[in-house]
């Protein structure tokens, strides 16, 4: 969190985490395309030639003015592929809240779990833990066949009993609800620590 | 107090007084070097203040990328045995160059300048600027945390309403 009193700005960092191809960039693209352009910056994407996220995607949102302050949310995605472990660690620095984008397809559960464990390891290195940190789960790709039932997704991934949003990000379903849940989590946590 | 205990990136508050002091130091840097502009941001990429001709530049994107670049290069330094990272980064373009350096652990300084400006001049004045900024920020670190003045339950509720209005939910 960064507060700039002179500009009356409250800056918060939210990171979209999850395995490769789970839909993290798709979430940001939908937000970018569905917000008043005066309230957002450019969507910065650092991609490989194969259109996969190489380093991160970045989008800044402003949400009005509240009690004299301008909240600014800096949204980042991480590269989901396993071999970009160091990039993920770097992007997590200074994070205030996390959206974990899980792929609901049955054959992707192992990748979801690997990514969640990777996230927990990185948080622990930074003196944090999923048990004590504001994060939300997005069960993405609910519109595809062979999705696991929500109860099974919860049993495997939601050990912290965090908010869950069902989504089909490519169609925009659940994307804004996820962001709102994440923002609530971050603001709630900030209120707890001050 | 979990967030406050974090090892690497604590909550950072910058008062109006400190903001004005930092802005003045940046203006001095640009005036002394005839750089195009200079920008000061935190290590997470949040832009704080800048001086010079930056009207055409997306500063939020620039600082997000600068912070990512600096963090990645610090890891590269560690991989080759430079524990404390590199002192500065310099990227040379056809017409414009960029010089990046860290200011303490939590902040970064970037200077964008045309090819006609000597790198040595930028280095000397950037080093002086970093010293001045560190002094200002060390004093600021002792300042009172005032986030509780606005981040209350009402703030959360108002934010939710504003979010719904923004996205027409």
mmCIF file of N, CA, C and O in Angstrom, chain B residues 91-152:
data_model
loop_
_atom_site.group_PDB
_atom_site.id
_atom_site.type_symbol
_atom_site.label_atom_id
_atom_site.label_comp_id
_atom_site.label_asym_id
_atom_site.label_seq_id
_atom_site.Cartn_x
_atom_site.Cartn_y
_atom_site.Cartn_z
ATOM 1 N N UNK B 91 19.963 2.393 -19.979
ATOM 2 C CA UNK B 91 19.516 1.890 -21.280
ATOM 3 C C UNK B 91 19.721 2.995 -22.298
ATOM 4 O O UNK B 91 19.280 4.122 -22.087
ATOM 5 N N UNK B 92 20.403 2.635 -23.380
ATOM 6 C CA UNK B 92 20.740 3.637 -24.388
ATOM 7 C C UNK B 92 19.875 3.435 -25.632
ATOM 8 O O UNK B 92 19.806 2.335 -26.176
ATOM 9 N N UNK B 93 19.200 4.486 -26.033
ATOM 10 C CA UNK B 93 18.395 4.422 -27.250
ATOM 11 C C UNK B 93 18.993 5.279 -28.340
ATOM 12 O O UNK B 93 20.059 5.866 -28.167
ATOM 13 N N UNK B 94 18.291 5.331 -29.467
ATOM 14 C CA UNK B 94 18.805 6.128 -30.588
ATOM 15 C C UNK B 94 18.803 7.617 -30.234
ATOM 16 O O UNK B 94 19.749 8.335 -30.529
ATOM 17 N N UNK B 95 17.725 8.053 -29.589
ATOM 18 C CA UNK B 95 17.611 9.477 -29.259
ATOM 19 C C UNK B 95 17.566 9.756 -27.767
ATOM 20 O O UNK B 95 17.978 10.811 -27.312
ATOM 21 N N UNK B 96 17.011 8.809 -27.024
ATOM 22 C CA UNK B 96 16.819 9.035 -25.597
ATOM 23 C C UNK B 96 17.401 7.889 -24.797
ATOM 24 O O UNK B 96 17.374 6.731 -25.230
ATOM 25 N N UNK B 97 17.862 8.222 -23.625
ATOM 26 C CA UNK B 97 18.419 7.222 -22.714
ATOM 27 C C UNK B 97 17.655 7.270 -21.404
ATOM 28 O O UNK B 97 17.005 8.267 -21.085
ATOM 29 N N UNK B 98 17.769 6.192 -20.647
ATOM 30 C CA UNK B 98 17.167 6.188 -19.319
ATOM 31 C C UNK B 98 18.182 5.665 -18.300
ATOM 32 O O UNK B 98 18.923 4.714 -18.578
ATOM 33 N N UNK B 99 18.219 6.346 -17.187
ATOM 34 C CA UNK B 99 19.123 5.982 -16.092
ATOM 35 C C UNK B 99 18.255 5.683 -14.872
ATOM 36 O O UNK B 99 17.395 6.492 -14.507
ATOM 37 N N UNK B 100 18.454 4.519 -14.275
ATOM 38 C CA UNK B 100 17.642 4.109 -13.115
ATOM 39 C C UNK B 100 18.537 3.799 -11.938
ATOM 40 O O UNK B 100 19.580 3.163 -12.101
ATOM 41 N N UNK B 101 18.120 4.213 -10.767
ATOM 42 C CA UNK B 101 18.867 3.811 -9.575
ATOM 43 C C UNK B 101 17.906 3.724 -8.390
ATOM 44 O O UNK B 101 16.815 4.301 -8.417
ATOM 45 N N UNK B 102 18.296 2.961 -7.374
ATOM 46 C CA UNK B 102 17.404 2.855 -6.223
ATOM 47 C C UNK B 102 17.729 3.925 -5.188
ATOM 48 O O UNK B 102 18.848 4.425 -5.094
ATOM 49 N N UNK B 103 16.703 4.281 -4.418
ATOM 50 C CA UNK B 103 16.835 5.277 -3.354
ATOM 51 C C UNK B 103 16.433 4.559 -2.072
ATOM 52 O O UNK B 103 15.236 4.390 -1.800
ATOM 53 N N UNK B 104 17.435 4.080 -1.325
ATOM 54 C CA UNK B 104 17.105 3.225 -0.188
ATOM 55 C C UNK B 104 16.490 1.937 -0.698
ATOM 56 O O UNK B 104 16.672 1.565 -1.861
ATOM 57 N N UNK B 105 15.731 1.270 0.165
ATOM 58 C CA UNK B 105 15.191 -0.033 -0.220
ATOM 59 C C UNK B 105 13.840 0.080 -0.923
ATOM 60 O O UNK B 105 13.465 -0.771 -1.717
ATOM 61 N N UNK B 106 13.116 1.151 -0.655
ATOM 62 C CA UNK B 106 11.713 1.192 -1.075
ATOM 63 C C UNK B 106 11.394 2.096 -2.258
ATOM 64 O O UNK B 106 10.241 2.139 -2.691
ATOM 65 N N UNK B 107 12.391 2.826 -2.760
ATOM 66 C CA UNK B 107 12.083 3.806 -3.811
ATOM 67 C C UNK B 107 13.081 3.733 -4.966
ATOM 68 O O UNK B 107 14.209 3.247 -4.798
ATOM 69 N N UNK B 108 12.639 4.260 -6.106
ATOM 70 C CA UNK B 108 13.481 4.274 -7.307
ATOM 71 C C UNK B 108 13.454 5.659 -7.950
ATOM 72 O O UNK B 108 12.445 6.371 -7.851
ATOM 73 N N UNK B 109 14.541 5.981 -8.609
ATOM 74 C CA UNK B 109 14.644 7.245 -9.342
ATOM 75 C C UNK B 109 14.979 6.918 -10.802
ATOM 76 O O UNK B 109 15.874 6.104 -11.058
ATOM 77 N N UNK B 110 14.242 7.523 -11.729
ATOM 78 C CA UNK B 110 14.547 7.348 -13.146
ATOM 79 C C UNK B 110 14.782 8.715 -13.776
ATOM 80 O O UNK B 110 14.073 9.670 -13.455
ATOM 81 N N UNK B 111 15.786 8.795 -14.630
ATOM 82 C CA UNK B 111 16.065 10.043 -15.351
ATOM 83 C C UNK B 111 16.058 9.728 -16.845
ATOM 84 O O UNK B 111 16.745 8.806 -17.292
ATOM 85 N N UNK B 112 15.258 10.477 -17.587
ATOM 86 C CA UNK B 112 15.170 10.275 -19.037
ATOM 87 C C UNK B 112 15.818 11.486 -19.696
ATOM 88 O O UNK B 112 15.459 12.636 -19.393
ATOM 89 N N UNK B 113 16.769 11.219 -20.568
ATOM 90 C CA UNK B 113 17.532 12.340 -21.132
ATOM 91 C C UNK B 113 17.934 12.066 -22.569
ATOM 92 O O UNK B 113 18.026 10.917 -23.002
ATOM 93 N N UNK B 114 18.160 13.149 -23.293
ATOM 94 C CA UNK B 114 18.525 13.013 -24.701
ATOM 95 C C UNK B 114 19.996 12.649 -24.842
ATOM 96 O O UNK B 114 20.786 12.825 -23.917
ATOM 97 N N UNK B 115 20.310 12.183 -26.034
ATOM 98 C CA UNK B 115 21.657 11.679 -26.267
ATOM 99 C C UNK B 115 22.719 12.765 -26.080
ATOM 100 O O UNK B 115 23.866 12.468 -25.728
ATOM 101 N N UNK B 116 22.346 14.010 -26.311
ATOM 102 C CA UNK B 116 23.315 15.108 -26.209
ATOM 103 C C UNK B 116 23.789 15.322 -24.766
ATOM 104 O O UNK B 116 24.828 15.929 -24.532
ATOM 105 N N UNK B 117 23.024 14.815 -23.804
ATOM 106 C CA UNK B 117 23.407 14.982 -22.394
ATOM 107 C C UNK B 117 24.350 13.839 -22.006
ATOM 108 O O UNK B 117 24.065 12.672 -22.268
ATOM 109 N N UNK B 118 25.478 14.194 -21.390
ATOM 110 C CA UNK B 118 26.486 13.185 -21.061
ATOM 111 C C UNK B 118 26.026 12.297 -19.911
ATOM 112 O O UNK B 118 25.477 12.792 -18.916
ATOM 113 N N UNK B 119 26.279 11.000 -20.051
ATOM 114 C CA UNK B 119 25.909 10.057 -18.994
ATOM 115 C C UNK B 119 26.621 10.393 -17.685
ATOM 116 O O UNK B 119 26.046 10.291 -16.601
ATOM 117 N N UNK B 120 27.892 10.820 -17.794
ATOM 118 C CA UNK B 120 28.658 11.149 -16.590
ATOM 119 C C UNK B 120 27.992 12.246 -15.771
ATOM 120 O O UNK B 120 27.947 12.185 -14.537
ATOM 121 N N UNK B 121 27.442 13.239 -16.479
ATOM 122 C CA UNK B 121 26.758 14.342 -15.804
ATOM 123 C C UNK B 121 25.523 13.803 -15.057
ATOM 124 O O UNK B 121 25.264 14.164 -13.904
ATOM 125 N N UNK B 122 24.794 12.947 -15.737
ATOM 126 C CA UNK B 122 23.595 12.360 -15.120
ATOM 127 C C UNK B 122 23.993 11.561 -13.876
ATOM 128 O O UNK B 122 23.350 11.654 -12.821
ATOM 129 N N UNK B 123 25.062 10.789 -13.991
ATOM 130 C CA UNK B 123 25.491 9.962 -12.852
ATOM 131 C C UNK B 123 25.833 10.821 -11.641
ATOM 132 O O UNK B 123 25.421 10.540 -10.519
ATOM 133 N N UNK B 124 26.598 11.877 -11.888
ATOM 134 C CA UNK B 124 27.026 12.736 -10.772
ATOM 135 C C UNK B 124 25.813 13.366 -10.090
ATOM 136 O O UNK B 124 25.663 13.295 -8.861
ATOM 137 N N UNK B 125 24.931 13.940 -10.905
ATOM 138 C CA UNK B 125 23.777 14.626 -10.299
ATOM 139 C C UNK B 125 22.751 13.642 -9.743
ATOM 140 O O UNK B 125 22.078 13.941 -8.755
ATOM 141 N N UNK B 126 22.642 12.478 -10.354
ATOM 142 C CA UNK B 126 21.713 11.478 -9.810
ATOM 143 C C UNK B 126 22.204 11.009 -8.435
ATOM 144 O O UNK B 126 21.401 10.840 -7.504
ATOM 145 N N UNK B 127 23.513 10.826 -8.300
ATOM 146 C CA UNK B 127 24.057 10.411 -6.993
ATOM 147 C C UNK B 127 23.774 11.464 -5.924
ATOM 148 O O UNK B 127 23.391 11.129 -4.795
ATOM 149 N N UNK B 128 23.971 12.739 -6.292
ATOM 150 C CA UNK B 128 23.692 13.819 -5.338
ATOM 151 C C UNK B 128 22.211 13.825 -4.987
ATOM 152 O O UNK B 128 21.816 14.035 -3.823
ATOM 153 N N UNK B 129 21.379 13.619 -6.001
ATOM 154 C CA UNK B 129 19.922 13.607 -5.792
ATOM 155 C C UNK B 129 19.525 12.479 -4.853
ATOM 156 O O UNK B 129 18.691 12.664 -3.953
ATOM 157 N N UNK B 130 20.121 11.304 -5.053
ATOM 158 C CA UNK B 130 19.792 10.155 -4.194
ATOM 159 C C UNK B 130 20.144 10.472 -2.743
ATOM 160 O O UNK B 130 19.370 10.184 -1.829
ATOM 161 N N UNK B 131 21.298 11.102 -2.533
ATOM 162 C CA UNK B 131 21.682 11.465 -1.156
ATOM 163 C C UNK B 131 20.645 12.401 -0.530
ATOM 164 O O UNK B 131 20.240 12.218 0.622
ATOM 165 N N UNK B 132 20.237 13.408 -1.300
ATOM 166 C CA UNK B 132 19.241 14.362 -0.767
ATOM 167 C C UNK B 132 17.911 13.664 -0.487
ATOM 168 O O UNK B 132 17.276 13.905 0.547
ATOM 169 N N UNK B 133 17.513 12.797 -1.407
ATOM 170 C CA UNK B 133 16.235 12.099 -1.223
ATOM 171 C C UNK B 133 16.278 11.181 -0.001
ATOM 172 O O UNK B 133 15.319 11.088 0.763
ATOM 173 N N UNK B 134 17.402 10.523 0.183
ATOM 174 C CA UNK B 134 17.516 9.611 1.345
ATOM 175 C C UNK B 134 17.377 10.376 2.646
ATOM 176 O O UNK B 134 16.740 9.906 3.591
ATOM 177 N N UNK B 135 17.986 11.546 2.678
ATOM 178 C CA UNK B 135 17.879 12.356 3.906
ATOM 179 C C UNK B 135 16.420 12.744 4.170
ATOM 180 O O UNK B 135 15.927 12.655 5.301
ATOM 181 N N UNK B 136 15.741 13.158 3.126
ATOM 182 C CA UNK B 136 14.333 13.557 3.269
ATOM 183 C C UNK B 136 13.500 12.363 3.737
ATOM 184 O O UNK B 136 12.677 12.470 4.648
ATOM 185 N N UNK B 137 13.738 11.212 3.119
ATOM 186 C CA UNK B 137 12.901 10.045 3.409
ATOM 187 C C UNK B 137 13.191 9.461 4.790
ATOM 188 O O UNK B 137 12.303 8.912 5.433
ATOM 189 N N UNK B 138 14.421 9.581 5.233
ATOM 190 C CA UNK B 138 14.743 9.093 6.582
ATOM 191 C C UNK B 138 13.961 9.869 7.635
ATOM 192 O O UNK B 138 13.445 9.305 8.587
ATOM 193 N N UNK B 139 13.880 11.166 7.427
ATOM 194 C CA UNK B 139 13.083 11.984 8.357
ATOM 195 C C UNK B 139 11.606 11.615 8.256
ATOM 196 O O UNK B 139 10.898 11.516 9.252
ATOM 197 N N UNK B 140 11.150 11.375 7.017
ATOM 198 C CA UNK B 140 9.729 11.086 6.789
ATOM 199 C C UNK B 140 9.324 9.762 7.420
ATOM 200 O O UNK B 140 8.179 9.586 7.821
ATOM 201 N N UNK B 141 10.281 8.833 7.518
ATOM 202 C CA UNK B 141 9.964 7.507 8.057
ATOM 203 C C UNK B 141 9.474 7.600 9.489
ATOM 204 O O UNK B 141 8.778 6.703 9.983
ATOM 205 N N UNK B 142 9.842 8.698 10.156
ATOM 206 C CA UNK B 142 9.419 8.843 11.549
ATOM 207 C C UNK B 142 8.047 9.510 11.651
ATOM 208 O O UNK B 142 7.520 9.679 12.742
ATOM 209 N N UNK B 143 7.495 9.912 10.508
ATOM 210 C CA UNK B 143 6.212 10.633 10.532
ATOM 211 C C UNK B 143 5.081 9.717 10.992
ATOM 212 O O UNK B 143 5.155 8.499 10.881
ATOM 213 N N UNK B 144 4.058 10.346 11.474
ATOM 214 C CA UNK B 144 2.919 9.605 12.023
ATOM 215 C C UNK B 144 2.122 8.903 10.915
ATOM 216 O O UNK B 144 1.946 9.435 9.836
ATOM 217 N N UNK B 145 1.656 7.700 11.201
ATOM 218 C CA UNK B 145 0.802 6.961 10.277
ATOM 219 C C UNK B 145 -0.622 7.503 10.380
ATOM 220 O O UNK B 145 -1.242 7.408 11.427
ATOM 221 N N UNK B 146 -1.114 8.073 9.286
ATOM 222 C CA UNK B 146 -2.422 8.720 9.363
ATOM 223 C C UNK B 146 -3.502 7.999 8.549
ATOM 224 O O UNK B 146 -4.557 8.544 8.320
ATOM 225 N N UNK B 147 -3.220 6.780 8.116
ATOM 226 C CA UNK B 147 -4.194 6.089 7.264
ATOM 227 C C UNK B 147 -5.512 5.867 7.994
ATOM 228 O O UNK B 147 -6.569 5.824 7.381
ATOM 229 N N UNK B 148 -5.448 5.744 9.318
ATOM 230 C CA UNK B 148 -6.667 5.483 10.083
ATOM 231 C C UNK B 148 -7.653 6.647 9.977
ATOM 232 O O UNK B 148 -8.822 6.503 10.301
ATOM 233 N N UNK B 149 -7.171 7.813 9.515
ATOM 234 C CA UNK B 149 -8.068 8.960 9.368
ATOM 235 C C UNK B 149 -9.124 8.744 8.284
ATOM 236 O O UNK B 149 -10.161 9.362 8.290
ATOM 237 N N UNK B 150 -8.827 7.884 7.318
ATOM 238 C CA UNK B 150 -9.829 7.715 6.260
ATOM 239 C C UNK B 150 -10.192 6.261 5.983
ATOM 240 O O UNK B 150 -11.273 5.982 5.493
ATOM 241 N N UNK B 151 -9.286 5.314 6.316
ATOM 242 C CA UNK B 151 -9.557 3.918 5.974
ATOM 243 C C UNK B 151 -10.360 3.222 7.070
ATOM 244 O O UNK B 151 -9.842 2.412 7.808
ATOM 245 N N UNK B 152 -11.637 3.564 7.157
ATOM 246 C CA UNK B 152 -12.472 2.940 8.170
ATOM 247 C C UNK B 152 -13.570 2.119 7.490
ATOM 248 O O UNK B 152 -13.557 1.933 6.281
#
